[in-house]
Tab-separated table of C-alpha atoms (C1' of nucleotides) in Angstrom:
chain	number	residue	atom	x	y	z
U	1	MET	CA	22.363	24.272	-31.445
U	2	PRO	CA	20.175	25.625	-34.062
U	3	VAL	CA	16.504	26.787	-33.215
U	4	ALA	CA	15.731	27.804	-29.718
U	5	SER	CA	11.946	27.699	-30.601
U	6	GLN	CA	12.188	23.888	-30.516
U	7	PRO	CA	14.211	23.127	-27.218
U	8	LEU	CA	13.658	19.351	-27.613
U	9	GLY	CA	15.998	17.049	-29.389
U	10	ARG	CA	15.087	14.371	-31.718
U	11	ARG	CA	15.439	11.769	-28.924
U	12	GLU	CA	12.987	13.521	-26.555
U	13	ARG	CA	10.472	14.002	-29.409
U	14	ASN	CA	10.533	10.287	-30.236
U	15	LYS	CA	10.038	9.351	-26.785
U	16	GLN	CA	7.059	11.542	-26.613
U	17	GLN	CA	5.614	10.278	-29.623
U	18	LYS	CA	5.950	6.762	-28.479
U	19	LEU	CA	4.239	7.442	-25.297
U	20	GLU	CA	1.504	8.880	-27.103
U	21	ARG	CA	1.138	5.879	-29.373
U	22	ILE	CA	1.247	3.558	-26.487
U	23	ILE	CA	-1.538	5.498	-24.529
U	24	ALA	CA	-3.665	5.584	-27.849
U	25	ALA	CA	-3.225	1.847	-28.439
U	26	ALA	CA	-3.667	0.782	-24.840
U	27	SER	CA	-6.627	3.169	-24.551
U	28	GLU	CA	-8.420	1.735	-27.545
U	29	LEU	CA	-7.883	-1.823	-26.797
U	30	PHE	CA	-8.629	-1.780	-23.189
U	31	ALA	CA	-12.039	0.132	-23.963
U	32	GLU	CA	-12.854	-2.357	-26.696
U	33	ASN	CA	-11.998	-5.663	-25.027
U	34	GLY	CA	-11.328	-5.032	-21.381
U	35	VAL	CA	-7.971	-5.220	-19.568
U	36	GLU	CA	-7.975	-8.941	-18.987
U	37	ASP	CA	-8.494	-9.872	-22.723
U	38	VAL	CA	-5.910	-7.603	-24.103
U	39	THR	CA	-2.243	-8.907	-24.158
U	40	THR	CA	0.743	-6.607	-23.802
U	41	GLN	CA	1.980	-7.960	-27.200
U	42	GLN	CA	-1.214	-6.682	-28.752
U	43	ILE	CA	-0.583	-3.281	-27.283
U	44	ALA	CA	3.069	-3.283	-28.392
U	45	GLN	CA	2.111	-4.313	-31.975
U	46	LYS	CA	-0.615	-1.695	-32.207
U	47	ALA	CA	1.709	0.969	-30.867
U	48	ASP	CA	4.472	-0.254	-33.344
U	49	ILE	CA	7.069	-0.901	-30.688
U	50	GLY	CA	8.969	-3.915	-29.403
U	51	THR	CA	7.311	-5.787	-26.423
U	52	GLY	CA	10.224	-4.936	-24.175
U	53	THR	CA	9.827	-1.166	-24.946
U	54	LEU	CA	6.317	-1.118	-23.506
U	55	PHE	CA	7.724	-1.850	-20.112
U	56	LEU	CA	10.094	1.004	-20.244
U	57	TYR	CA	6.992	3.287	-20.136
U	58	ALA	CA	4.950	1.283	-17.524
U	59	LYS	CA	6.561	-1.249	-15.325
U	60	THR	CA	3.562	-3.472	-15.335
U	61	LYS	CA	0.335	-4.010	-17.198
U	62	GLY	CA	-1.467	-2.586	-14.204
U	63	GLU	CA	0.570	0.578	-14.407
U	64	LEU	CA	-0.319	0.800	-17.920
U	65	LEU	CA	-3.959	0.867	-17.060
U	66	LEU	CA	-3.383	3.734	-14.445
U	67	LEU	CA	-1.379	5.571	-17.170
U	68	VAL	CA	-4.328	5.346	-19.513
U	69	GLN	CA	-7.169	6.070	-17.049
U	70	ASN	CA	-5.767	8.506	-14.653
U	71	ALA	CA	-6.713	11.601	-16.891
U	72	ASN	CA	-10.315	10.353	-17.003
U	73	TYR	CA	-10.609	10.338	-13.299
U	74	ALA	CA	-8.834	13.665	-12.862
U	75	GLU	CA	-11.355	15.136	-15.126
U	76	ALA	CA	-14.307	13.468	-13.267
U	77	LEU	CA	-12.980	14.853	-10.101
U	78	GLU	CA	-12.880	18.307	-11.549
U	79	ARG	CA	-16.505	18.189	-12.718
U	80	GLY	CA	-17.513	16.853	-9.356
U	81	ARG	CA	-15.872	19.699	-7.605
U	82	ALA	CA	-17.375	22.219	-9.768
U	83	ASP	CA	-20.892	20.735	-9.132
U	84	ALA	CA	-20.360	20.461	-5.346
U	85	GLU	CA	-19.662	24.176	-5.188
U	86	LYS	CA	-23.133	24.978	-6.700
U	87	THR	CA	-24.827	22.602	-4.373
U	88	ALA	CA	-26.157	23.819	-0.853
U	89	ASP	CA	-27.202	20.664	0.900
U	90	VAL	CA	-24.052	18.731	2.468
U	91	LEU	CA	-25.087	15.349	1.483
U	92	ASP	CA	-25.907	16.446	-2.040
U	93	ALA	CA	-22.813	18.362	-2.367
U	94	VAL	CA	-20.647	15.290	-1.195
U	95	MET	CA	-22.605	13.082	-3.768
U	96	ALA	CA	-21.877	15.665	-6.618
U	97	ILE	CA	-18.287	14.764	-6.149
U	98	VAL	CA	-18.877	10.902	-5.734
U	99	ARG	CA	-21.176	10.539	-8.857
U	100	PRO	CA	-18.907	11.624	-11.618
U	101	ILE	CA	-16.203	9.216	-10.143
U	102	VAL	CA	-18.560	6.425	-10.098
U	103	GLU	CA	-19.696	7.030	-13.601
U	104	CYS	CA	-16.020	7.205	-14.679
U	105	ASN	CA	-15.373	3.983	-12.912
U	106	ARG	CA	-18.372	2.103	-14.373
U	107	SER	CA	-17.927	3.157	-18.078
U	108	GLN	CA	-16.159	-0.416	-18.237
U	109	VAL	CA	-16.900	-2.453	-15.286
U	110	ASP	CA	-13.878	-4.793	-15.390
U	111	ASN	CA	-11.426	-2.012	-16.176
U	112	GLY	CA	-12.910	-0.048	-13.282
U	113	ARG	CA	-12.476	-2.836	-10.844
U	114	THR	CA	-8.937	-3.511	-12.002
U	115	TYR	CA	-8.224	0.342	-11.702
U	116	LEU	CA	-9.173	0.108	-8.077
U	117	ARG	CA	-7.214	-3.047	-7.468
U	118	GLU	CA	-4.175	-1.527	-8.882
U	119	MET	CA	-4.711	1.603	-6.828
U	120	VAL	CA	-4.820	-0.355	-3.526
U	121	PHE	CA	-2.406	-3.321	-4.140
U	122	GLY	CA	-0.119	-1.954	-6.785
U	123	ASP	CA	3.423	-0.560	-6.204
U	124	PRO	CA	2.940	2.994	-4.872
U	125	THR	CA	6.582	3.956	-5.817
U	126	GLU	CA	5.683	3.702	-9.574
U	127	PRO	CA	4.907	7.017	-11.230
U	128	HIS	CA	1.409	6.375	-12.606
U	129	HIS	CA	0.327	4.830	-9.240
U	130	GLY	CA	1.573	7.926	-7.523
U	131	GLU	CA	-0.724	9.979	-9.839
U	132	ALA	CA	-3.603	7.793	-9.050
U	133	LEU	CA	-3.091	8.263	-5.372
U	134	SER	CA	-2.708	11.986	-5.745
U	135	ILE	CA	-6.135	12.149	-7.464
U	136	VAL	CA	-7.666	10.120	-4.428
U	137	ALA	CA	-5.808	12.525	-2.023
U	138	GLN	CA	-7.556	15.468	-3.875
U	139	THR	CA	-10.900	13.857	-3.958
U	140	GLU	CA	-10.671	13.404	-0.197
U	141	GLU	CA	-9.562	16.999	0.143
U	142	ALA	CA	-12.587	18.302	-1.992
U	143	ILE	CA	-14.999	16.098	0.095
U	144	ALA	CA	-13.222	17.510	3.363
U	145	ALA	CA	-13.770	21.089	2.022
U	146	VAL	CA	-17.438	20.558	1.506
U	147	LEU	CA	-17.829	19.043	5.026
U	148	SER	CA	-16.077	21.715	6.818
U	149	ARG	CA	-17.722	24.366	4.775
U	150	SER	CA	-20.921	23.135	5.969
U	151	GLY	CA	-19.973	23.837	9.646
U	152	LEU	CA	-21.050	20.448	10.770
U	153	MET	CA	-17.807	19.401	11.736
U	154	ALA	CA	-14.123	20.558	12.737
U	155	THR	CA	-11.684	20.518	9.817
U	156	ASP	CA	-9.815	17.499	11.332
U	157	ALA	CA	-13.141	15.676	11.769
U	158	ALA	CA	-13.924	16.525	8.108
U	159	ALA	CA	-10.617	15.089	6.873
U	160	THR	CA	-11.224	11.824	8.757
U	161	ALA	CA	-14.917	11.733	7.433
U	162	ALA	CA	-13.510	12.282	4.001
U	163	ARG	CA	-11.130	9.188	4.366
U	164	ILE	CA	-14.261	7.159	5.440
U	165	VAL	CA	-16.334	8.475	2.357
U	166	SER	CA	-13.434	7.216	0.290
U	167	ALA	CA	-13.306	3.883	1.861
U	168	ILE	CA	-17.077	3.554	1.278
U	169	MET	CA	-16.704	4.486	-2.476
U	170	PHE	CA	-13.854	2.107	-2.877
U	171	ILE	CA	-15.584	-0.854	-1.521
U	172	SER	CA	-18.929	-0.268	-3.053
U	173	MET	CA	-17.381	0.060	-6.607
U	174	ALA	CA	-14.969	-2.839	-6.033
U	175	ALA	CA	-17.013	-5.417	-4.275
U	176	SER	CA	-17.582	-8.432	-6.527
U	177	VAL	CA	-21.146	-8.331	-4.994
U	178	ASN	CA	-21.849	-5.074	-6.730
U	179	ALA	CA	-20.042	-6.154	-10.014
U	180	GLY	CA	-23.534	-6.509	-11.820
U	181	ALA	CA	-25.051	-3.169	-10.229
U	182	GLY	CA	-25.597	-0.163	-12.434
U	183	ILE	CA	-24.409	3.509	-11.673
U	184	GLU	CA	-27.443	4.479	-9.992
U	185	ALA	CA	-27.617	1.441	-7.559
U	186	ILE	CA	-23.967	2.069	-6.556
U	187	VAL	CA	-24.604	5.860	-6.073
U	188	GLN	CA	-27.552	5.080	-3.982
U	189	ASP	CA	-25.681	2.620	-1.908
U	190	ILE	CA	-23.045	5.097	-1.167
U	191	ARG	CA	-25.561	7.860	-0.485
U	192	THR	CA	-27.122	5.628	2.180
U	193	GLN	CA	-23.895	5.065	3.979
U	194	VAL	CA	-22.671	8.717	3.764
U	195	SER	CA	-25.870	9.945	5.085
U	196	LEU	CA	-25.385	7.860	8.073
U	197	LEU	CA	-21.913	9.384	8.686
U	198	LEU	CA	-23.078	13.059	8.685
U	199	PRO	CA	-24.153	14.383	12.142
U	200	ARG	CA	-27.965	14.387	12.246
F	1	MET	CA	-19.216	-53.777	2.991
F	2	PRO	CA	-17.337	-54.496	6.301
F	3	VAL	CA	-17.213	-52.000	9.133
F	4	ALA	CA	-20.183	-49.732	9.641
F	5	SER	CA	-17.939	-47.885	12.098
F	6	GLN	CA	-16.009	-46.490	8.999
F	7	PRO	CA	-18.692	-45.164	6.565
F	8	LEU	CA	-16.243	-43.508	4.206
F	9	GLY	CA	-14.748	-45.554	1.267
F	10	ARG	CA	-11.170	-45.641	0.444
F	11	ARG	CA	-11.826	-43.000	-2.252
F	12	GLU	CA	-13.261	-40.511	0.075
F	13	ARG	CA	-10.512	-40.885	2.685
F	14	ASN	CA	-7.745	-40.479	-0.043
F	15	LYS	CA	-9.364	-37.200	-1.010
F	16	GLN	CA	-9.606	-36.091	2.679
F	17	GLN	CA	-6.027	-36.982	3.249
F	18	LYS	CA	-4.908	-35.071	0.076
F	19	LEU	CA	-6.738	-32.012	1.049
F	20	GLU	CA	-5.046	-32.111	4.392
F	21	ARG	CA	-1.702	-32.479	2.848
F	22	ILE	CA	-2.360	-29.559	0.496
F	23	ILE	CA	-3.389	-27.449	3.428
F	24	ALA	CA	-0.616	-28.245	5.463
F	25	ALA	CA	2.086	-27.744	2.619
F	26	ALA	CA	0.515	-24.538	1.430
F	27	SER	CA	0.011	-23.258	4.975
F	28	GLU	CA	3.686	-23.881	5.873
F	29	LEU	CA	5.263	-22.632	2.537
F	30	PHE	CA	3.015	-19.350	2.603
F	31	ALA	CA	3.890	-18.677	6.204
F	32	GLU	CA	7.633	-19.196	5.611
F	33	ASN	CA	8.031	-17.422	2.300
F	34	GLY	CA	4.954	-15.340	1.530
F	35	VAL	CA	2.425	-16.256	-1.153
F	36	GLU	CA	4.198	-14.341	-3.788
F	37	ASP	CA	7.427	-16.327	-3.531
F	38	VAL	CA	5.858	-19.837	-3.530
F	39	THR	CA	5.127	-21.516	-6.649
F	40	THR	CA	2.086	-23.955	-7.199
F	41	GLN	CA	4.592	-26.505	-8.179
F	42	GLN	CA	6.359	-26.232	-4.835
F	43	ILE	CA	3.110	-26.728	-3.063
F	44	ALA	CA	2.234	-29.842	-5.143
F	45	GLN	CA	5.557	-31.299	-4.683
F	46	LYS	CA	5.465	-30.859	-0.785
F	47	ALA	CA	1.953	-32.273	-0.729
F	48	ASP	CA	3.151	-34.975	-2.943
F	49	ILE	CA	0.536	-34.597	-5.653
F	50	GLY	CA	0.640	-33.687	-9.439
F	51	THR	CA	0.576	-29.993	-10.385
F	52	GLY	CA	-2.924	-30.512	-11.890
F	53	THR	CA	-4.244	-32.031	-8.841
F	54	LEU	CA	-3.849	-29.057	-6.845
F	55	PHE	CA	-6.356	-27.011	-8.873
F	56	LEU	CA	-9.058	-29.696	-8.274
F	57	TYR	CA	-8.935	-28.445	-4.688
F	58	ALA	CA	-8.545	-24.794	-5.417
F	59	LYS	CA	-9.321	-23.116	-8.692
F	60	THR	CA	-6.541	-20.578	-8.403
F	61	LYS	CA	-3.631	-19.817	-6.120
F	62	GLY	CA	-5.678	-17.171	-4.666
F	63	GLU	CA	-8.350	-19.518	-3.592
F	64	LEU	CA	-5.593	-21.808	-2.072
F	65	LEU	CA	-4.595	-18.973	0.143
F	66	LEU	CA	-8.328	-18.337	1.223
F	67	LEU	CA	-8.595	-22.202	1.921
F	68	VAL	CA	-5.624	-22.020	4.079
F	69	GLN	CA	-6.469	-18.682	5.873
F	70	ASN	CA	-10.064	-18.817	6.277
F	71	ALA	CA	-9.982	-20.916	9.556
F	72	ASN	CA	-7.572	-18.275	11.127
F	73	TYR	CA	-9.917	-15.390	10.456
F	74	ALA	CA	-12.983	-17.327	11.652
F	75	GLU	CA	-11.280	-18.030	14.988
F	76	ALA	CA	-10.174	-14.452	15.164
F	77	LEU	CA	-13.853	-13.322	14.724
F	78	GLU	CA	-14.843	-15.693	17.442
F	79	ARG	CA	-12.454	-14.433	19.850
F	80	GLY	CA	-13.384	-10.873	19.203
F	81	ARG	CA	-17.068	-11.629	19.450
F	82	ALA	CA	-16.518	-13.106	23.017
F	83	ASP	CA	-14.434	-10.107	24.065
F	84	ALA	CA	-16.939	-7.735	22.626
F	85	GLU	CA	-19.643	-9.297	24.875
F	86	LYS	CA	-17.681	-8.368	27.958
F	87	THR	CA	-17.189	-4.846	27.062
F	88	ALA	CA	-19.500	-2.198	28.102
F	89	ASP	CA	-18.385	0.937	26.023
F	90	VAL	CA	-19.658	0.772	22.342
F	91	LEU	CA	-16.514	1.977	20.709
F	92	ASP	CA	-14.414	-0.391	22.794
F	93	ALA	CA	-16.684	-3.248	22.169
F	94	VAL	CA	-16.451	-2.741	18.230
F	95	MET	CA	-12.728	-2.458	18.581
F	96	ALA	CA	-12.663	-5.634	20.592
F	97	ILE	CA	-14.025	-7.256	17.436
F	98	VAL	CA	-11.769	-5.464	15.156
F	99	ARG	CA	-8.441	-6.105	16.875
F	100	PRO	CA	-8.100	-9.765	16.530
F	101	ILE	CA	-8.861	-9.603	12.904
F	102	VAL	CA	-6.204	-6.919	12.312
F	103	GLU	CA	-3.768	-9.163	14.331
F	104	CYS	CA	-4.695	-12.176	12.153
F	105	ASN	CA	-4.345	-10.189	9.154
F	106	ARG	CA	-0.940	-8.807	9.969
F	107	SER	CA	0.711	-12.096	11.106
F	108	GLN	CA	2.250	-11.964	7.709
F	109	VAL	CA	1.773	-8.556	5.903
F	110	ASP	CA	1.975	-9.683	2.338
F	111	ASN	CA	-0.183	-12.658	2.938
F	112	GLY	CA	-2.628	-10.423	4.879
F	113	ARG	CA	-2.928	-7.890	1.987
F	114	THR	CA	-3.145	-10.752	-0.700
F	115	TYR	CA	-6.115	-12.299	1.277
F	116	LEU	CA	-8.012	-9.025	1.105
F	117	ARG	CA	-7.185	-8.552	-2.512
F	118	GLU	CA	-8.747	-12.054	-3.098
F	119	MET	CA	-11.705	-11.306	-0.942
F	120	VAL	CA	-12.756	-8.290	-2.938
F	121	PHE	CA	-11.528	-9.169	-6.520
F	122	GLY	CA	-11.567	-12.994	-6.444
F	123	ASP	CA	-14.446	-14.977	-8.030
F	124	PRO	CA	-17.297	-15.072	-5.352
F	125	THR	CA	-18.569	-18.345	-6.856
F	126	GLU	CA	-15.612	-20.171	-5.607
F	127	PRO	CA	-16.264	-22.265	-2.587
F	128	HIS	CA	-13.331	-20.810	-0.328
F	129	HIS	CA	-14.035	-17.277	-1.457
F	130	GLY	CA	-17.763	-17.833	-0.384
F	131	GLU	CA	-16.471	-18.980	3.068
F	132	ALA	CA	-14.448	-15.876	3.252
F	133	LEU	CA	-17.433	-13.597	2.380
F	134	SER	CA	-19.381	-15.469	4.913
F	135	ILE	CA	-16.731	-14.455	7.618
F	136	VAL	CA	-17.120	-10.943	6.582
F	137	ALA	CA	-20.777	-11.093	6.738
F	138	GLN	CA	-20.572	-12.503	10.160
F	139	THR	CA	-18.059	-9.797	11.311
F	140	GLU	CA	-20.525	-7.236	10.108
F	141	GLU	CA	-23.369	-8.953	12.057
F	142	ALA	CA	-21.303	-9.116	15.231
F	143	ILE	CA	-20.510	-5.274	14.828
F	144	ALA	CA	-24.155	-4.521	14.059
F	145	ALA	CA	-25.175	-6.515	17.103
F	146	VAL	CA	-22.865	-4.406	19.328
F	147	LEU	CA	-24.108	-1.141	17.910
F	148	SER	CA	-27.821	-1.824	18.136
F	149	ARG	CA	-27.327	-3.444	21.713
F	150	SER	CA	-25.994	0.095	22.794
F	151	GLY	CA	-29.334	1.633	21.808
F	152	LEU	CA	-27.447	4.428	20.044
F	153	MET	CA	-28.854	3.523	16.671
F	154	ALA	CA	-32.029	1.560	15.139
F	155	THR	CA	-31.127	-1.902	13.806
F	156	ASP	CA	-31.166	-0.876	10.078
F	157	ALA	CA	-28.709	1.916	10.909
F	158	ALA	CA	-26.525	-0.270	12.861
F	159	ALA	CA	-26.314	-2.756	9.815
F	160	THR	CA	-25.274	0.070	7.645
F	161	ALA	CA	-22.773	1.429	10.123
F	162	ALA	CA	-21.347	-2.092	10.320
F	163	ARG	CA	-20.793	-2.102	6.668
F	164	ILE	CA	-18.894	1.207	6.892
F	165	VAL	CA	-16.816	-0.242	9.688
F	166	SER	CA	-15.912	-3.193	7.405
F	167	ALA	CA	-14.983	-0.858	4.632
F	168	ILE	CA	-12.632	1.135	7.043
F	169	MET	CA	-11.023	-1.968	8.181
F	170	PHE	CA	-10.513	-3.248	4.701
F	171	ILE	CA	-8.932	0.007	3.487
F	172	SER	CA	-6.751	0.536	6.528
F	173	MET	CA	-5.354	-2.949	6.325
F	174	ALA	CA	-4.976	-3.092	2.514
F	175	ALA	CA	-3.677	0.272	1.690
F	176	SER	CA	-0.155	0.267	0.469
F	177	VAL	CA	0.470	3.422	2.520
F	178	ASN	CA	-0.074	1.184	5.597
F	179	ALA	CA	1.867	-1.732	4.283
F	180	GLY	CA	4.723	-0.791	6.814
F	181	ALA	CA	2.451	-0.107	9.797
F	182	GLY	CA	2.367	-2.141	12.791
F	183	ILE	CA	-0.794	-3.568	14.353
F	184	GLU	CA	-1.165	-0.890	17.096
F	185	ALA	CA	-0.932	1.900	14.433
F	186	ILE	CA	-3.574	0.183	12.203
F	187	VAL	CA	-5.864	-0.479	15.269
F	188	GLN	CA	-5.579	3.229	16.273
F	189	ASP	CA	-6.121	4.461	12.678
F	190	ILE	CA	-9.384	2.436	12.582
F	191	ARG	CA	-10.366	3.409	15.982
F	192	THR	CA	-10.172	7.164	15.088
F	193	GLN	CA	-12.474	6.576	12.107
F	194	VAL	CA	-14.923	4.301	13.842
F	195	SER	CA	-15.205	7.013	16.703
F	196	LEU	CA	-16.348	9.535	14.228
F	197	LEU	CA	-19.031	7.215	13.022
F	198	LEU	CA	-20.568	6.673	16.358
F	199	PRO	CA	-23.415	9.311	17.240
F	200	ARG	CA	-21.827	11.820	19.701
C	1	DA	C1'	33.012	13.397	-40.729
C	2	DC	C1'	34.596	10.272	-37.521
C	3	DT	C1'	34.695	8.587	-32.847
C	4	DC	C1'	32.754	7.625	-28.534
C	5	DC	C1'	29.517	7.673	-24.757
C	6	DT	C1'	24.910	7.439	-23.268
C	7	DT	C1'	20.366	6.333	-23.511
C	8	DA	C1'	16.611	4.024	-25.797
C	9	DC	C1'	14.996	0.080	-28.092
C	10	DT	C1'	14.302	-4.894	-29.133
C	11	DG	C1'	12.690	-9.633	-29.274
C	12	DA	C1'	14.020	-14.371	-28.032
C	13	DG	C1'	13.338	-16.496	-23.958
C	14	DC	C1'	12.299	-17.251	-18.958
C	15	DC	C1'	8.999	-18.288	-15.438
C	16	DC	C1'	4.785	-19.725	-13.696
C	17	DA	C1'	-0.149	-20.209	-13.205
C	18	DG	C1'	-3.461	-22.861	-15.093
C	19	DT	C1'	-5.277	-26.652	-18.643
C	20	DC	C1'	-6.629	-30.976	-20.807
C	21	DA	C1'	-6.114	-35.373	-23.169
C	22	DG	C1'	-4.678	-39.532	-21.240
C	23	DT	C1'	-4.367	-42.585	-17.238
C	24	DT	C1'	-5.361	-44.783	-12.752
C	25	DA	C1'	-8.041	-46.172	-8.859
C	26	DC	C1'	-12.157	-47.132	-6.947
C	27	DA	C1'	-16.931	-48.794	-6.473
C	28	DC	C1'	-20.522	-51.340	-8.149
C	29	DC	C1'	-22.741	-55.200	-10.656
C	30	DG	C1'	-23.561	-59.925	-12.572
I	1	DC	C1'	-13.884	-62.348	-9.740
I	2	DG	C1'	-13.844	-60.039	-14.431
I	3	DG	C1'	-16.229	-56.248	-16.646
I	4	DT	C1'	-17.728	-51.422	-16.810
I	5	DG	C1'	-18.772	-46.871	-15.463
I	6	DT	C1'	-17.033	-42.941	-13.172
I	7	DA	C1'	-14.580	-40.024	-10.430
I	8	DA	C1'	-9.855	-38.527	-9.404
I	9	DC	C1'	-5.382	-37.847	-10.750
I	10	DT	C1'	-1.383	-36.568	-13.538
I	11	DG	C1'	2.300	-33.807	-16.002
I	12	DA	C1'	3.685	-32.346	-20.560
I	13	DC	C1'	2.040	-28.306	-22.377
I	14	DT	C1'	0.250	-23.415	-23.274
I	15	DG	C1'	-0.347	-18.452	-22.996
I	16	DG	C1'	1.017	-14.276	-21.311
I	17	DG	C1'	3.623	-10.992	-18.353
I	18	DC	C1'	8.019	-9.534	-17.914
I	19	DT	C1'	13.498	-9.666	-18.375
I	20	DC	C1'	17.951	-8.959	-20.247
I	21	DA	C1'	21.788	-9.374	-23.238
I	22	DG	C1'	22.580	-7.433	-27.227
I	23	DT	C1'	21.922	-3.555	-30.799
I	24	DA	C1'	20.622	0.787	-32.695
I	25	DA	C1'	20.403	5.684	-32.517
I	26	DG	C1'	20.862	10.517	-30.777
I	27	DG	C1'	24.169	13.626	-29.075
I	28	DA	C1'	28.708	15.758	-28.141
I	29	DG	C1'	33.429	16.496	-28.893
I	30	DT	C1'	37.289	16.907	-32.293
DNA sequence: ACTCCTTACTGAGCCCAGTCAGTTACACCG
DNA sequence: CGGTGTAACTGACTGGGCTCAGTAAGGAGT
């Protein structure tokens, strides 16, 4: 009943703080050791919460990774979108969107691949998974926008082409064959495929 | 030292028999209940071997699925290849290769998706994984052959295009969005994308 | 302040994939 | 045949993700 300046009760604030501690703990441990080599116990301990509590904030370890990484991908997308706008050539513009995402994905190879795995095979009804899917959808929209802007294809064709680019990106980043490849190699690999997709 | 007609020792024969029992047991249990709902213990028990023995024949449960399913995919590929040869139109010929694979993959949706997951994210140095990758390579070769046969594109472009078709197939079959989709819906979805890839 | 309700939290424990020290079965040799 | 090396097998055990019955804490009404 007191202060209207602070609309949140103690309860809500505690929850928020816990979430932030979880994100901080998981983020740090994942970056340092890779998802596979971090146990949920370690994360809970570092976040100073019980093991069970962790799973109130993310249903599975995979969801936890999505929770932690989604923001990075969203940011990468934004950078790419801005870059693409300043780029005249269609292929270059598409690649301007692709590159930051590949860079984001490759900042830690194993985590990047696990992220992709969760995206495709995780439970789409979970909230963080949903957010990840939304980022993919936005990426495809951005690519479609570039393609239709160019006038090379109709808008529905552009949307389909964007889905294909998305599939190409996924496989190039996820394939175990490319697990050892660097950013440039992957970007180049994707570029070759995308260039074939654009009407000549 | 007796019979030269039977060149294998008891040891080798036992191994072979065990492998066959494992394949039979796993195959049946997977088909009946789905990979997720079958424990390695159950498989070992049904195959009448110790739990540890199972892992001498397949390093992980995922490898076990590949071991059991590879033959089906190889057969599907063969059927598709034969069909494609009899098909004049390029798009139809490509889809002739695609369809049996989708059918194979969808005979049990969860197992199909798990198979794809193992393919992309499993350990490529494991033997059954290697075989799976070889089937994919052969699929791409078959598609590339159809494309270059058509004279629509140079052989190197055909190879790249085949990789793209492969990526499209993968995502269309694996995506959780399509988890509820039937064979026809997926085939149609793939067809739409592939048609955009072919030079108009 | 006390009670009561609801929501959040907790950690002992479950389940199961995968391991490894110990055992067995085969093959080969003298 | 007995001895010996070796490959195959085994199941008790471990580690880790996740659950759930029980507990604590915030809020609301009196």
